[in-house]
Short mmCIF file of C-alpha atoms and ligand atoms in Angstrom, two decimals:
data_model
loop_
_atom_site.label_atom_id
_atom_site.label_comp_id
_atom_site.label_asym_id
_atom_site.label_seq_id
_atom_site.Cartn_x
_atom_site.Cartn_y
_atom_site.Cartn_z
CA MET A 296 29.05 -5.03 28.21
CA ALA A 297 30.26 -2.81 25.37
CA VAL A 298 28.48 -1.82 22.19
CA GLU A 299 30.24 -3.23 19.12
CA ALA A 300 31.18 -0.31 16.93
CA GLY A 301 32.22 -0.20 13.29
CA LEU A 302 30.64 -3.53 12.34
CA ASP A 303 31.70 -4.94 8.99
CA ALA A 304 29.22 -6.50 6.58
CA LYS A 305 30.00 -10.04 7.69
CA ARG A 306 29.36 -9.23 11.35
CA ILE A 307 26.18 -7.31 10.53
CA ALA A 308 24.87 -10.35 8.66
CA GLU A 309 25.89 -12.66 11.49
CA LEU A 310 24.12 -10.58 14.14
CA ASP A 311 21.09 -10.26 11.90
CA LYS A 312 20.91 -14.04 11.53
CA GLN A 313 21.23 -14.64 15.25
CA HIS A 314 19.06 -11.90 16.65
CA VAL A 315 16.66 -10.40 14.09
CA LEU A 316 13.36 -12.10 13.34
CA HIS A 317 12.30 -11.04 9.84
CA SER A 318 8.72 -10.62 8.60
CA TRP A 319 6.78 -13.16 6.54
CA SER A 320 9.65 -15.53 5.86
CA VAL A 321 11.41 -18.76 6.70
CA GLN A 322 14.38 -17.46 8.65
CA ASN A 323 16.93 -20.03 7.50
CA GLN A 324 16.14 -19.33 3.84
CA LEU A 325 17.00 -15.66 4.22
CA GLN A 326 20.11 -13.83 3.24
CA PRO A 327 19.22 -10.19 3.72
CA LEU A 328 21.26 -7.65 1.79
CA VAL A 329 23.44 -5.54 4.08
CA VAL A 330 22.44 -2.02 3.08
CA THR A 331 24.68 0.88 3.96
CA GLY A 332 23.02 3.88 2.36
CA GLY A 333 20.57 5.43 -0.05
CA ASP A 334 19.96 8.61 -1.99
CA GLY A 335 17.17 9.60 -4.35
CA ARG A 336 15.91 6.51 -6.13
CA TYR A 337 18.95 4.36 -5.28
CA PHE A 338 20.26 2.44 -2.29
CA TRP A 339 23.53 0.57 -2.01
CA ASP A 340 25.03 -2.37 -0.17
CA ALA A 341 28.19 -2.99 1.81
CA GLY A 342 29.91 -4.33 -1.30
CA GLY A 343 29.45 -0.98 -3.05
CA ASN A 344 26.69 -2.24 -5.38
CA ARG A 345 24.02 0.32 -6.19
CA TYR A 346 20.39 -0.57 -6.84
CA LEU A 347 17.62 1.38 -8.53
CA ASP A 348 14.64 0.86 -6.24
CA PHE A 349 11.75 -0.10 -8.53
CA ALA A 350 9.58 -0.97 -5.51
CA SER A 351 10.16 1.97 -3.13
CA GLN A 352 10.98 -0.75 -0.56
CA LEU A 353 7.46 -1.83 0.50
CA VAL A 354 5.87 0.78 -1.78
CA ASN A 355 6.49 3.36 0.90
CA VAL A 356 9.63 5.35 0.08
CA SER A 357 7.61 7.53 -2.28
CA ILE A 358 9.77 10.63 -2.03
CA GLY A 359 13.00 8.66 -2.45
CA TYR A 360 15.84 8.26 0.01
CA GLN A 361 17.28 11.08 2.12
CA HIS A 362 15.13 13.89 0.78
CA PRO A 363 16.99 16.91 2.23
CA LYS A 364 13.87 18.81 3.28
CA VAL A 365 12.42 15.86 5.17
CA VAL A 366 15.73 14.97 6.82
CA ALA A 367 16.17 18.62 7.89
CA ALA A 368 12.67 18.73 9.36
CA ILE A 369 13.34 15.65 11.49
CA ARG A 370 16.66 17.12 12.62
CA GLU A 371 15.13 20.48 13.49
CA GLN A 372 12.28 18.88 15.41
CA ALA A 373 14.74 16.60 17.25
CA ASP A 374 16.67 19.67 18.37
CA LYS A 375 13.49 21.28 19.73
CA LEU A 376 11.54 18.37 21.22
CA THR A 377 11.84 14.69 20.37
CA THR A 378 8.68 13.41 22.01
CA ILE A 379 5.49 14.51 23.68
CA GLY A 380 2.48 12.44 24.68
CA PRO A 381 -0.81 12.31 22.79
CA PRO A 382 -2.86 14.18 25.43
CA MET A 383 -0.92 17.38 24.63
CA ALA A 384 -1.44 19.63 21.64
CA HIS A 385 1.68 20.27 19.60
CA GLU A 386 2.45 22.49 16.64
CA THR A 387 3.54 19.66 14.32
CA ARG A 388 0.53 17.48 15.12
CA SER A 389 -1.99 20.30 14.69
CA GLU A 390 -0.40 21.48 11.47
CA LEU A 391 -0.19 18.00 9.97
CA ALA A 392 -3.84 17.33 10.82
CA ARG A 393 -4.79 20.58 9.07
CA LEU A 394 -2.69 19.71 6.02
CA LEU A 395 -4.30 16.28 5.79
CA ALA A 396 -7.75 17.88 5.86
CA GLU A 397 -6.52 20.11 3.02
CA VAL A 398 -5.01 17.49 0.70
CA THR A 399 -7.63 14.76 1.21
CA PRO A 400 -10.85 15.02 -0.81
CA GLY A 401 -14.29 16.20 0.30
CA ASP A 402 -15.05 16.58 3.96
CA LEU A 403 -12.37 14.28 5.37
CA THR A 404 -11.36 16.48 8.22
CA MET A 405 -10.09 14.88 11.42
CA SER A 406 -7.15 12.52 11.96
CA PHE A 407 -6.34 9.90 14.52
CA PHE A 408 -2.61 9.27 14.21
CA THR A 409 -1.09 5.80 14.37
CA ASN A 410 2.31 4.18 13.88
CA GLY A 411 1.36 2.61 10.57
CA GLY A 412 -1.34 1.23 8.33
CA ALA A 413 -2.58 -1.73 10.36
CA GLU A 414 -3.40 0.40 13.39
CA ALA A 415 -5.21 2.89 11.18
CA ASN A 416 -7.42 0.07 9.88
CA GLU A 417 -8.00 -1.29 13.39
CA ASN A 418 -9.29 2.08 14.48
CA ALA A 419 -11.37 2.51 11.33
CA ILE A 420 -13.35 -0.69 11.87
CA LYS A 421 -13.69 0.03 15.58
CA LEU A 422 -15.13 3.47 14.87
CA ALA A 423 -17.41 2.13 12.13
CA ARG A 424 -18.84 -0.51 14.46
CA TRP A 425 -19.31 1.99 17.24
CA TYR A 426 -20.94 4.61 15.02
CA THR A 427 -23.36 2.25 13.28
CA GLY A 428 -24.02 -0.08 16.21
CA ARG A 429 -23.51 -2.96 13.74
CA HIS A 430 -20.74 -5.52 13.84
CA LYS A 431 -20.03 -6.97 10.38
CA ILE A 432 -17.35 -5.68 8.04
CA VAL A 433 -17.24 -6.58 4.35
CA ALA A 434 -13.69 -6.96 3.04
CA ARG A 435 -12.26 -8.45 -0.16
CA TYR A 436 -10.20 -11.54 -0.89
CA ARG A 437 -7.34 -10.00 -2.84
CA SER A 438 -6.35 -7.61 -0.11
CA TYR A 439 -3.83 -6.82 2.57
CA HIS A 440 -4.77 -4.54 5.44
CA GLY A 441 -2.00 -5.13 7.99
CA ALA A 442 -0.68 -7.70 10.44
CA THR A 443 -2.45 -6.85 13.71
CA GLY A 444 -5.41 -8.91 14.99
CA GLY A 445 -8.27 -7.14 13.24
CA ALA A 446 -6.34 -5.98 10.18
CA ILE A 447 -5.04 -9.47 9.41
CA THR A 448 -8.60 -10.81 9.62
CA LEU A 449 -9.72 -8.15 7.15
CA THR A 450 -6.84 -9.24 4.92
CA GLY A 451 -7.95 -11.67 2.27
CA ASP A 452 -4.61 -13.06 1.17
CA PRO A 453 -3.04 -16.20 2.71
CA ARG A 454 -1.08 -14.21 5.27
CA ARG A 455 -4.40 -14.32 7.16
CA TRP A 456 -4.41 -18.10 7.55
CA ALA A 457 -1.91 -18.32 10.42
CA ALA A 458 -3.95 -15.80 12.45
CA GLU A 459 -7.32 -17.48 12.02
CA PRO A 460 -10.00 -17.61 13.30
CA GLY A 461 -9.29 -13.91 13.90
CA ILE A 462 -11.92 -11.37 14.92
CA PRO A 463 -15.60 -12.19 14.42
CA GLY A 464 -17.84 -10.47 11.90
CA VAL A 465 -15.62 -10.19 8.81
CA VAL A 466 -17.40 -11.29 5.64
CA ARG A 467 -15.87 -11.25 2.22
CA MET A 468 -16.66 -10.24 -1.31
CA LEU A 469 -14.85 -10.92 -4.57
CA ASP A 470 -12.60 -8.45 -6.34
CA PRO A 471 -13.06 -6.59 -9.63
CA TYR A 472 -10.13 -8.50 -11.12
CA THR A 473 -11.16 -8.23 -14.75
CA TYR A 474 -8.24 -10.33 -16.05
CA ARG A 475 -9.31 -13.32 -13.95
CA CYS A 476 -12.88 -12.41 -13.16
CA PRO A 477 -14.48 -14.99 -10.87
CA ALA A 478 -17.85 -14.31 -12.52
CA GLY A 479 -16.42 -14.95 -15.99
CA HIS A 480 -16.77 -11.25 -16.70
CA PRO A 481 -20.03 -11.26 -18.59
CA ASP A 482 -21.21 -7.86 -19.76
CA PRO A 483 -22.39 -6.27 -17.49
CA CYS A 484 -20.33 -8.07 -14.87
CA PRO A 485 -21.97 -8.37 -11.42
CA VAL A 486 -18.61 -8.53 -9.62
CA CYS A 487 -16.55 -6.00 -11.57
CA SER A 488 -19.29 -3.41 -11.66
CA GLY A 489 -19.47 -3.54 -7.86
CA ALA A 490 -23.08 -2.99 -6.81
CA PRO A 491 -24.78 -6.27 -7.88
CA HIS A 492 -22.23 -8.48 -6.12
CA LEU A 493 -22.17 -6.36 -2.96
CA GLU A 494 -25.99 -6.21 -2.90
CA GLU A 495 -26.16 -9.99 -3.14
CA ILE A 496 -23.76 -10.41 -0.23
CA LEU A 497 -25.71 -7.88 1.82
CA GLN A 498 -28.90 -9.76 1.09
CA TYR A 499 -27.42 -12.90 2.67
CA GLU A 500 -25.72 -11.07 5.54
CA GLY A 501 -28.49 -8.62 6.36
CA PRO A 502 -27.44 -5.04 5.54
CA GLN A 503 -28.65 -3.88 8.95
CA THR A 504 -25.82 -5.96 10.49
CA VAL A 505 -23.05 -4.47 8.35
CA ALA A 506 -21.04 -1.53 9.71
CA ALA A 507 -18.59 -0.95 6.86
CA VAL A 508 -17.11 -2.02 3.59
CA ILE A 509 -13.32 -1.78 3.57
CA LEU A 510 -11.30 -1.94 0.39
CA GLU A 511 -7.96 -0.93 -1.04
CA THR A 512 -8.93 1.71 -3.59
CA ILE A 513 -6.44 0.12 -5.98
CA VAL A 514 -5.28 -3.27 -4.71
CA GLY A 515 -1.55 -3.13 -3.99
CA THR A 516 0.46 -6.16 -2.95
CA ASN A 517 -2.16 -8.59 -4.20
CA GLY A 518 -1.47 -7.70 -7.80
CA ILE A 519 -2.22 -4.02 -8.57
CA ILE A 520 -5.88 -4.46 -9.39
CA VAL A 521 -7.38 -1.27 -10.77
CA PRO A 522 -11.19 -1.29 -10.51
CA PRO A 523 -13.11 -0.49 -13.68
CA ASP A 524 -14.52 3.04 -13.93
CA GLY A 525 -17.79 3.23 -12.05
CA TYR A 526 -16.93 0.44 -9.59
CA LEU A 527 -16.07 2.65 -6.64
CA GLN A 528 -19.03 4.97 -7.22
CA SER A 529 -21.39 2.01 -7.25
CA ILE A 530 -19.93 0.61 -4.00
CA ARG A 531 -20.35 4.09 -2.47
CA GLU A 532 -24.00 4.20 -3.57
CA VAL A 533 -24.78 0.77 -2.12
CA CYS A 534 -23.14 1.75 1.18
CA ASP A 535 -25.18 4.97 1.31
CA ARG A 536 -28.41 3.14 0.54
CA HIS A 537 -27.88 0.85 3.54
CA GLY A 538 -26.27 3.24 6.04
CA ILE A 539 -22.97 1.36 5.73
CA LEU A 540 -19.69 3.27 6.03
CA LEU A 541 -17.10 3.12 3.25
CA ILE A 542 -13.51 2.76 4.43
CA CYS A 543 -10.88 3.23 1.74
CA ASP A 544 -7.48 1.83 2.65
CA GLU A 545 -5.07 4.21 0.90
CA VAL A 546 -2.03 3.00 2.81
CA MET A 547 -0.34 2.05 -0.46
CA ALA A 548 -2.37 3.96 -3.07
CA GLY A 549 -2.37 7.30 -1.24
CA PHE A 550 -0.08 10.31 -1.49
CA GLY A 551 0.50 10.50 -5.21
CA ARG A 552 1.15 6.84 -5.92
CA THR A 553 -1.59 6.66 -8.58
CA GLY A 554 -0.80 10.03 -10.17
CA LYS A 555 -3.43 11.82 -8.03
CA TRP A 556 -3.16 12.76 -4.38
CA PHE A 557 -5.31 9.77 -3.43
CA GLY A 558 -6.53 6.73 -5.30
CA VAL A 559 -10.17 7.78 -4.74
CA ASP A 560 -9.46 11.04 -6.61
CA ASN A 561 -9.29 9.00 -9.82
CA TRP A 562 -13.04 8.46 -9.51
CA ASP A 563 -14.12 11.45 -7.39
CA VAL A 564 -15.36 9.28 -4.57
CA VAL A 565 -15.09 10.39 -0.95
CA PRO A 566 -15.06 7.62 1.66
CA ASP A 567 -16.34 8.09 5.21
CA ILE A 568 -12.96 6.98 6.53
CA MET A 569 -9.63 6.94 4.75
CA THR A 570 -6.63 5.14 6.18
CA VAL A 571 -3.11 6.22 5.23
CA ALA A 572 0.52 5.49 6.12
CA LYS A 573 3.58 4.74 3.89
CA GLY A 574 3.69 7.68 1.43
CA ILE A 575 2.48 10.14 4.09
CA ASN A 576 6.16 10.61 5.01
CA SER A 577 7.85 7.77 3.10
CA GLY A 578 8.49 5.91 6.34
CA TYR A 579 11.27 8.24 7.46
CA VAL A 580 9.62 7.92 10.88
CA PRO A 581 6.74 5.43 11.39
CA LEU A 582 3.36 7.11 10.87
CA GLY A 583 -0.18 6.34 9.80
CA ALA A 584 -3.58 7.94 10.22
CA MET A 585 -7.28 7.24 10.20
CA ILE A 586 -8.92 10.29 8.64
CA ILE A 587 -12.66 10.69 9.22
CA ASN A 588 -15.32 12.77 7.53
CA ARG A 589 -17.25 15.67 9.04
CA LYS A 590 -20.24 13.49 9.95
CA LEU A 591 -18.07 11.18 12.07
CA ALA A 592 -15.97 14.04 13.45
CA ASP A 593 -19.11 15.83 14.67
CA TRP A 594 -20.61 12.64 16.04
CA VAL A 595 -17.53 11.70 18.04
CA GLN A 596 -17.19 15.12 19.72
CA ASP A 597 -19.28 14.39 22.82
CA LYS A 598 -18.38 10.68 23.09
CA TYR A 599 -15.58 8.91 24.87
CA PHE A 600 -13.18 7.80 22.09
CA ALA A 601 -11.91 4.45 23.33
CA GLY A 602 -8.66 4.31 21.38
CA GLY A 603 -5.09 5.35 21.95
CA LEU A 604 -1.42 4.74 21.30
CA THR A 605 1.53 6.01 23.30
CA TYR A 606 3.09 7.34 20.10
CA SER A 607 -0.06 8.70 18.45
CA GLY A 608 1.00 11.81 16.56
CA HIS A 609 4.69 11.46 17.37
CA VAL A 610 6.26 14.86 16.80
CA LEU A 611 9.21 13.57 14.72
CA ALA A 612 6.81 11.66 12.48
CA CYS A 613 4.48 14.65 12.15
CA ALA A 614 7.36 17.02 11.36
CA SER A 615 8.60 14.69 8.64
CA ALA A 616 5.11 14.35 7.14
CA ILE A 617 4.62 18.13 7.03
CA ALA A 618 7.95 18.53 5.23
CA SER A 619 7.12 15.69 2.87
CA ILE A 620 3.71 17.12 1.93
CA GLU A 621 5.33 20.53 1.41
CA ALA A 622 7.97 18.97 -0.83
CA PHE A 623 5.22 17.17 -2.79
CA GLN A 624 3.56 20.54 -3.37
CA GLU A 625 6.71 22.57 -4.10
CA GLU A 626 8.32 19.98 -6.37
CA GLY A 627 5.18 18.81 -8.16
CA ILE A 628 5.76 15.22 -7.06
CA VAL A 629 2.16 14.09 -7.67
CA GLU A 630 2.35 15.62 -11.14
CA ASN A 631 5.65 13.82 -11.73
CA SER A 632 4.00 10.56 -10.71
CA ALA A 633 1.26 11.14 -13.30
CA ALA A 634 3.72 12.11 -16.05
CA MET A 635 6.27 9.38 -15.34
CA GLY A 636 3.39 6.95 -14.88
CA GLU A 637 2.51 7.50 -18.53
CA VAL A 638 6.10 6.73 -19.49
CA LEU A 639 6.20 3.61 -17.31
CA GLY A 640 2.84 2.37 -18.61
CA GLU A 641 3.92 2.89 -22.20
CA GLY A 642 7.25 1.16 -21.53
CA LEU A 643 5.53 -1.84 -19.93
CA ARG A 644 3.06 -2.14 -22.78
CA GLY A 645 6.06 -2.10 -25.12
CA LEU A 646 7.62 -4.96 -23.15
CA MET A 647 4.37 -6.90 -23.47
CA GLU A 648 4.72 -6.80 -27.25
CA LYS A 649 8.16 -8.42 -26.95
CA HIS A 650 7.63 -10.87 -24.11
CA PRO A 651 5.06 -13.66 -24.34
CA SER A 652 5.41 -14.24 -20.59
CA ILE A 653 3.45 -11.04 -19.93
CA GLY A 654 -0.28 -11.70 -19.75
CA GLU A 655 -1.37 -8.24 -18.71
CA VAL A 656 0.06 -4.90 -17.59
CA ARG A 657 -2.16 -2.62 -15.53
CA GLY A 658 -1.83 0.38 -13.29
CA LYS A 659 -2.11 4.09 -12.72
CA GLY A 660 0.53 6.68 -11.93
CA LEU A 661 3.64 4.90 -10.66
CA PHE A 662 1.67 1.88 -9.46
CA TRP A 663 1.88 -0.90 -12.06
CA GLY A 664 1.55 -4.65 -12.11
CA VAL A 665 3.05 -6.96 -14.72
CA GLU A 666 1.21 -10.26 -14.61
CA LEU A 667 3.27 -13.22 -15.83
CA VAL A 668 1.70 -16.25 -17.50
CA LYS A 669 2.83 -19.55 -18.96
CA ASP A 670 0.50 -19.10 -21.89
CA ARG A 671 -1.29 -15.96 -23.00
CA GLU A 672 -4.23 -17.91 -24.41
CA THR A 673 -5.02 -19.96 -21.32
CA ARG A 674 -3.73 -17.27 -18.94
CA GLU A 675 -2.21 -19.97 -16.77
CA PRO A 676 -0.14 -18.08 -14.18
CA LEU A 677 3.64 -18.43 -14.48
CA VAL A 678 3.69 -19.59 -10.86
CA PRO A 679 0.62 -20.72 -8.91
CA PHE A 680 -1.38 -18.80 -6.30
CA ASN A 681 0.58 -18.58 -3.03
CA ALA A 682 3.68 -20.06 -4.70
CA ALA A 683 6.71 -20.55 -2.48
CA GLY A 684 9.99 -22.49 -2.64
CA GLU A 685 10.45 -24.48 -5.85
CA ALA A 686 7.08 -23.44 -7.23
CA PHE A 687 8.16 -19.80 -7.02
CA ALA A 688 11.60 -20.44 -8.57
CA PRO A 689 10.99 -18.83 -12.01
CA VAL A 690 9.95 -15.49 -10.48
CA ALA A 691 12.68 -15.69 -7.82
CA LYS A 692 15.20 -16.21 -10.63
CA LEU A 693 13.91 -13.16 -12.48
CA ALA A 694 14.10 -10.95 -9.37
CA LYS A 695 17.61 -12.18 -8.58
CA ALA A 696 18.77 -11.49 -12.12
CA ALA A 697 17.35 -7.96 -11.90
CA MET A 698 19.19 -7.42 -8.62
CA GLU A 699 22.45 -8.59 -10.22
CA ARG A 700 21.83 -5.95 -12.89
CA GLY A 701 21.22 -3.24 -10.25
CA VAL A 702 17.42 -3.08 -10.11
CA TYR A 703 15.39 -4.00 -7.04
CA LEU A 704 12.00 -5.50 -7.93
CA MET A 705 9.03 -6.46 -5.79
CA THR A 706 7.19 -9.59 -6.84
CA HIS A 707 4.02 -11.19 -5.55
CA TRP A 708 3.48 -14.71 -6.91
CA ASN A 709 3.14 -14.14 -10.66
CA VAL A 710 2.98 -10.35 -10.58
CA ILE A 711 5.90 -7.94 -10.73
CA ILE A 712 4.96 -4.76 -8.90
CA CYS A 713 6.56 -1.69 -10.45
CA ALA A 714 6.27 1.13 -7.94
CA PRO A 715 9.40 3.28 -7.97
CA PRO A 716 9.75 6.48 -5.95
CA LEU A 717 7.48 9.21 -7.30
CA THR A 718 10.48 11.49 -7.83
CA ILE A 719 11.91 9.16 -10.48
CA THR A 720 13.25 10.63 -13.73
CA ARG A 721 12.70 9.44 -17.28
CA GLU A 722 16.33 8.24 -17.52
CA GLU A 723 15.95 6.19 -14.35
CA LEU A 724 12.72 4.69 -15.63
CA ASP A 725 14.49 3.75 -18.85
CA GLU A 726 17.22 2.08 -16.81
CA GLY A 727 14.65 0.01 -14.90
CA LEU A 728 12.69 -0.87 -18.02
CA GLY A 729 15.90 -1.92 -19.77
CA VAL A 730 16.73 -4.38 -17.00
CA LEU A 731 13.15 -5.67 -16.93
CA ASP A 732 13.43 -6.29 -20.66
CA GLU A 733 16.57 -8.36 -20.12
CA VAL A 734 15.28 -10.46 -17.22
CA LEU A 735 11.87 -11.15 -18.74
CA SER A 736 13.71 -13.13 -21.41
CA LEU A 737 14.57 -15.62 -18.66
CA VAL A 738 10.91 -16.55 -18.18
CA ASP A 739 9.50 -16.19 -21.72
C1 PLP B 1044 -3.03 -1.51 1.59
C2 PLP B 1044 -2.31 -1.72 2.87
N1 PLP B 1044 -2.94 -1.54 4.03
C3 PLP B 1044 -2.34 -1.70 5.22
C4 PLP B 1044 -1.02 -2.08 5.29
C5 PLP B 1044 -0.37 -2.25 6.63
O1 PLP B 1044 0.46 -1.19 6.91
P1 PLP B 1044 1.60 -1.32 8.05
O2 PLP B 1044 2.53 -2.38 7.61
O3 PLP B 1044 2.18 0.05 8.11
O4 PLP B 1044 0.88 -1.68 9.31
C6 PLP B 1044 -0.30 -2.27 4.11
C7 PLP B 1044 1.12 -2.67 4.16
O5 PLP B 1044 1.70 -3.11 3.21
C8 PLP B 1044 -0.96 -2.10 2.87
O6 PLP B 1044 -0.32 -2.29 1.71
#
């Protein structure tokens, strides 16, 4: 049997259709783009069409495509040693763990490396349960925490349904979604201010049974929901009062996405456990981590840590993450995210003045959501919750039109997620905003 070499686009698509099972989709409705390359903020297809990536793929290619320093680091490490098991110590793993302790806030100090975000969350809830001796985890509805058994149960969005009943012990609270506040957003709002709603849930659940609260610091896929100032601090205080651990899922919000190194840095809150992946090395090689604070690191020292992965701390992944963090520091990439975030926010607010289909724009850094409505007064969503097929057609049409104009957009029901690579320039942002302006006219 010979390997087929030099496949043309048609054959690539054919083989993909026959042999590749794609995530979260109806296979026979798919027509994946055949991508042949990428550079900076752009990727291109086999037909020679170039696309400005306004989504950083799955909000992970934060540094952009083919960053020379990161590519060189992978190459150099591959020349030296491509793999070594987790029981060994290795230069790249040790150095990355040190760097993570340096760039993360407070006393977050020790990392357990994973292949991605879901595994980081699995390990976080396992450790929280073990440390506290309690079994319940409070998670939120408008959330995504990964596709593995525990992480998909933590997930609040409908992707959870197919995996139910899932793991026991997950209880849920509502989100500080001020635009559609489930409590009607009275002032002061019990849900959006954090503590009153969480306290009420703990009262029913019994705080002595709750190991951890897990939340996305800024909700990503489920609509870029930025908590009001004070929310995170109040959740932290409630957790502390009851001996409950706070786990912040920074898989999407971390590593400069929000204009600070981590989402929590916007409110000076330090969680007990932070989970990261995506922007840690822009997915050049799969990598995630559960990063724990000093209290947990000290506690775990003389215990048997019942967790492991064959590829934990893979040396190619670690080498790429070190190079990426160095590039972030040398090139001021977090600062660029903050500065370009201002430009993007201003541009989106400008579009809102022109387009009645925009109900709200919200975000921080280069992490913005554009929420589309049928009517600004009633706030009726342009497409319903969990829309698919025909019901999703207006947003699908908008995304397709943007693609035809050379801009790749990520959409989630009635929200356009604008999350370009953090290295984006003002001119590139203008290009993306210009196309958004054109395609929004299709749904006004
Ligand atoms: C906030 C958040 N947590 C966890 C995950 C899961 O990460 P992974 O797909 O790397 O397992 C994602 C993925 O989109 C995410 O956005």
